[in-house]
Amino acid sequence: MELNSTTAAFYGLFPPVFQQQKNIADNKELFLHYKSLENEVNSYPITLLTLQGEPSAPKQFINHVDAEMDHLGNIALGFDITKVSYEEAFQTACPPPTPSTAASPEQNLNKNLSEHW
């Protein structure tokens, strides 16, 4: 039972901490920019033009593509540390066993030996 409440507390913190909707929107935008750059690279050998319709020598075009990739080169991952509440996580976990209900080391050893043999 302790594992279930710990797991629930752990995964229950994910949605507010990782700004999922913002991450989806930001990564969608990045994907569309990458696809646009890919299309520009694919059409350049035929047109010798940039996406804006400007003529470009191969050397300049390579620099342009490198600059765009450098500009786009990240993964959007929004993380809100203020949403992490360690107190809540510990409060939802099961309390430790009381001394009266906890088994002694000898009882645990005897139980393990009897189960094994």
PDB file of C-alpha atoms in Angstrom:
ATOM      1  CA  MET A   1       0.000   0.000   0.000  1.00  0.00           C
ATOM      2  CA  GLU A   2       2.907   2.337   0.721  1.00  0.00           C
ATOM      3  CA  LEU A   3       4.141   1.990  -2.855  1.00  0.00           C
ATOM      4  CA  ASN A   4       0.748   2.984  -4.290  1.00  0.00           C
ATOM      5  CA  SER A   5       0.490   6.202  -2.284  1.00  0.00           C
ATOM      6  CA  THR A   6       4.113   7.100  -3.023  1.00  0.00           C
ATOM      7  CA  THR A   7       3.560   6.478  -6.732  1.00  0.00           C
ATOM      8  CA  ALA A   8       0.348   8.509  -6.687  1.00  0.00           C
ATOM      9  CA  ALA A   9       2.095  11.397  -4.949  1.00  0.00           C
ATOM     10  CA  PHE A  10       5.004  11.255  -7.400  1.00  0.00           C
ATOM     11  CA  TYR A  11       2.905  11.156 -10.572  1.00  0.00           C
ATOM     12  CA  GLY A  12       0.262  13.461  -9.144  1.00  0.00           C
ATOM     13  CA  LEU A  13       2.827  16.271  -9.121  1.00  0.00           C
ATOM     14  CA  PHE A  14       3.629  15.946 -12.852  1.00  0.00           C
ATOM     15  CA  PRO A  15       0.792  17.880 -14.561  1.00  0.00           C
ATOM     16  CA  PRO A  16       1.194  21.150 -12.645  1.00  0.00           C
ATOM     17  CA  VAL A  17       5.002  20.990 -12.595  1.00  0.00           C
ATOM     18  CA  PHE A  18       5.541  20.237 -16.280  1.00  0.00           C
ATOM     19  CA  GLN A  19       3.474  22.807 -18.141  1.00  0.00           C
ATOM     20  CA  GLN A  20       2.169  20.240 -20.595  1.00  0.00           C
ATOM     21  CA  GLN A  21      -0.099  22.448 -22.720  1.00  0.00           C
ATOM     22  CA  LYS A  22       2.591  25.118 -23.044  1.00  0.00           C
ATOM     23  CA  ASN A  23       5.189  22.455 -23.889  1.00  0.00           C
ATOM     24  CA  ILE A  24       2.934  21.001 -26.585  1.00  0.00           C
ATOM     25  CA  ALA A  25       2.290  24.418 -28.144  1.00  0.00           C
ATOM     26  CA  ASP A  26       5.964  25.456 -28.015  1.00  0.00           C
ATOM     27  CA  ASN A  27       7.213  22.170 -29.484  1.00  0.00           C
ATOM     28  CA  LYS A  28       4.555  22.296 -32.208  1.00  0.00           C
ATOM     29  CA  GLU A  29       5.819  25.752 -33.187  1.00  0.00           C
ATOM     30  CA  LEU A  30       9.434  24.516 -33.206  1.00  0.00           C
ATOM     31  CA  PHE A  31       8.438  21.529 -35.343  1.00  0.00           C
ATOM     32  CA  LEU A  32       6.743  23.787 -37.897  1.00  0.00           C
ATOM     33  CA  HIS A  33       9.845  26.010 -38.086  1.00  0.00           C
ATOM     34  CA  TYR A  34      12.045  22.944 -38.641  1.00  0.00           C
ATOM     35  CA  LYS A  35       9.706  21.681 -41.373  1.00  0.00           C
ATOM     36  CA  SER A  36       9.835  25.091 -43.071  1.00  0.00           C
ATOM     37  CA  LEU A  37      13.639  25.042 -42.927  1.00  0.00           C
ATOM     38  CA  GLU A  38      13.649  21.495 -44.309  1.00  0.00           C
ATOM     39  CA  ASN A  39      11.447  22.592 -47.219  1.00  0.00           C
ATOM     40  CA  GLU A  40      13.752  25.542 -47.866  1.00  0.00           C
ATOM     41  CA  VAL A  41      16.786  23.210 -47.975  1.00  0.00           C
ATOM     42  CA  ASN A  42      14.953  20.831 -50.315  1.00  0.00           C
ATOM     43  CA  SER A  43      13.935  23.571 -52.762  1.00  0.00           C
ATOM     44  CA  TYR A  44      17.211  25.517 -52.735  1.00  0.00           C
ATOM     45  CA  PRO A  45      19.122  23.309 -55.254  1.00  0.00           C
ATOM     46  CA  ILE A  46      16.407  23.987 -57.851  1.00  0.00           C
ATOM     47  CA  THR A  47      15.594  27.641 -57.129  1.00  0.00           C
ATOM     48  CA  LEU A  48      18.851  28.959 -55.586  1.00  0.00           C
ATOM     49  CA  LEU A  49      16.554  31.183 -53.479  1.00  0.00           C
ATOM     50  CA  THR A  50      15.940  31.468 -49.773  1.00  0.00           C
ATOM     51  CA  LEU A  51      12.453  31.119 -48.332  1.00  0.00           C
ATOM     52  CA  GLN A  52      12.081  34.909 -48.614  1.00  0.00           C
ATOM     53  CA  GLY A  53      12.788  34.671 -52.364  1.00  0.00           C
ATOM     54  CA  GLU A  54      16.260  36.177 -52.114  1.00  0.00           C
ATOM     55  CA  PRO A  55      19.040  34.773 -54.325  1.00  0.00           C
ATOM     56  CA  SER A  56      21.802  33.165 -52.310  1.00  0.00           C
ATOM     57  CA  ALA A  57      25.142  31.594 -53.151  1.00  0.00           C
ATOM     58  CA  PRO A  58      25.619  28.074 -51.739  1.00  0.00           C
ATOM     59  CA  LYS A  59      28.138  29.292 -49.162  1.00  0.00           C
ATOM     60  CA  GLN A  60      25.721  31.992 -47.933  1.00  0.00           C
ATOM     61  CA  PHE A  61      22.815  29.544 -47.917  1.00  0.00           C
ATOM     62  CA  ILE A  62      24.717  27.061 -45.768  1.00  0.00           C
ATOM     63  CA  ASN A  63      25.494  29.854 -43.299  1.00  0.00           C
ATOM     64  CA  HIS A  64      21.828  30.877 -43.347  1.00  0.00           C
ATOM     65  CA  VAL A  65      20.682  27.316 -42.590  1.00  0.00           C
ATOM     66  CA  ASP A  66      23.268  26.937 -39.816  1.00  0.00           C
ATOM     67  CA  ALA A  67      22.133  30.224 -38.258  1.00  0.00           C
ATOM     68  CA  GLU A  68      18.482  29.129 -38.393  1.00  0.00           C
ATOM     69  CA  MET A  69      19.273  25.773 -36.803  1.00  0.00           C
ATOM     70  CA  ASP A  70      21.254  27.541 -34.093  1.00  0.00           C
ATOM     71  CA  HIS A  71      18.309  29.867 -33.481  1.00  0.00           C
ATOM     72  CA  LEU A  72      15.814  26.977 -33.319  1.00  0.00           C
ATOM     73  CA  GLY A  73      18.125  24.482 -31.612  1.00  0.00           C
ATOM     74  CA  ASN A  74      16.337  23.703 -28.402  1.00  0.00           C
ATOM     75  CA  ILE A  75      13.560  21.605 -26.955  1.00  0.00           C
ATOM     76  CA  ALA A  76      10.774  23.506 -25.257  1.00  0.00           C
ATOM     77  CA  LEU A  77      10.320  22.124 -21.771  1.00  0.00           C
ATOM     78  CA  GLY A  78       8.423  24.366 -19.387  1.00  0.00           C
ATOM     79  CA  PHE A  79       8.978  23.516 -15.752  1.00  0.00           C
ATOM     80  CA  ASP A  80       7.386  25.422 -12.870  1.00  0.00           C
ATOM     81  CA  ILE A  81       9.388  24.734  -9.701  1.00  0.00           C
ATOM     82  CA  THR A  82       6.906  26.770  -7.636  1.00  0.00           C
ATOM     83  CA  LYS A  83       4.320  24.015  -8.210  1.00  0.00           C
ATOM     84  CA  VAL A  84       6.468  21.416  -6.444  1.00  0.00           C
ATOM     85  CA  SER A  85       5.274  20.871  -2.910  1.00  0.00           C
ATOM     86  CA  TYR A  86       7.373  18.370  -1.046  1.00  0.00           C
ATOM     87  CA  GLU A  87       5.180  18.772   2.023  1.00  0.00           C
ATOM     88  CA  GLU A  88       2.140  17.489   0.100  1.00  0.00           C
ATOM     89  CA  ALA A  89       4.110  14.537  -1.208  1.00  0.00           C
ATOM     90  CA  PHE A  90       5.146  13.540   2.292  1.00  0.00           C
ATOM     91  CA  GLN A  91       1.674  14.077   3.722  1.00  0.00           C
ATOM     92  CA  THR A  92       0.068  11.778   1.149  1.00  0.00           C
ATOM     93  CA  ALA A  93       2.577   8.996   1.812  1.00  0.00           C
ATOM     94  CA  CYS A  94       1.688   6.355   4.395  1.00  0.00           C
ATOM     95  CA  PRO A  95       2.925   7.065   7.908  1.00  0.00           C
ATOM     96  CA  PRO A  96       5.753   4.852   9.188  1.00  0.00           C
ATOM     97  CA  PRO A  97       4.658   1.805  11.195  1.00  0.00           C
ATOM     98  CA  THR A  98       4.345   2.285  14.922  1.00  0.00           C
ATOM     99  CA  PRO A  99       6.714   0.305  17.157  1.00  0.00           C
ATOM    100  CA  SER A 100       3.877  -1.889  18.368  1.00  0.00           C
ATOM    101  CA  THR A 101       2.993  -3.043  14.831  1.00  0.00           C
ATOM    102  CA  ALA A 102       6.502  -3.110  13.396  1.00  0.00           C
ATOM    103  CA  ALA A 103       8.180  -6.489  13.275  1.00  0.00           C
ATOM    104  CA  SER A 104      11.553  -6.896  14.939  1.00  0.00           C
ATOM    105  CA  PRO A 105      14.550  -7.912  12.816  1.00  0.00           C
ATOM    106  CA  GLU A 106      14.412 -11.383  14.343  1.00  0.00           C
ATOM    107  CA  GLN A 107      10.740 -11.771  13.419  1.00  0.00           C
ATOM    108  CA  ASN A 108      11.470 -10.685   9.846  1.00  0.00           C
ATOM    109  CA  LEU A 109      14.352 -13.160   9.608  1.00  0.00           C
ATOM    110  CA  ASN A 110      12.219 -15.987  10.990  1.00  0.00           C
ATOM    111  CA  LYS A 111       9.388 -15.115   8.614  1.00  0.00           C
ATOM    112  CA  ASN A 112      11.735 -15.039   5.606  1.00  0.00           C
ATOM    113  CA  LEU A 113      13.333 -18.368   6.578  1.00  0.00           C
ATOM    114  CA  SER A 114       9.976 -20.056   7.145  1.00  0.00           C
ATOM    115  CA  GLU A 115       8.682 -18.806   3.765  1.00  0.00           C
ATOM    116  CA  HIS A 116      11.795 -20.011   2.020  1.00  0.00           C
ATOM    117  CA  TRP A 117      11.860 -23.468   3.595  1.00  0.00           C
TER     118      TRP A 117
END
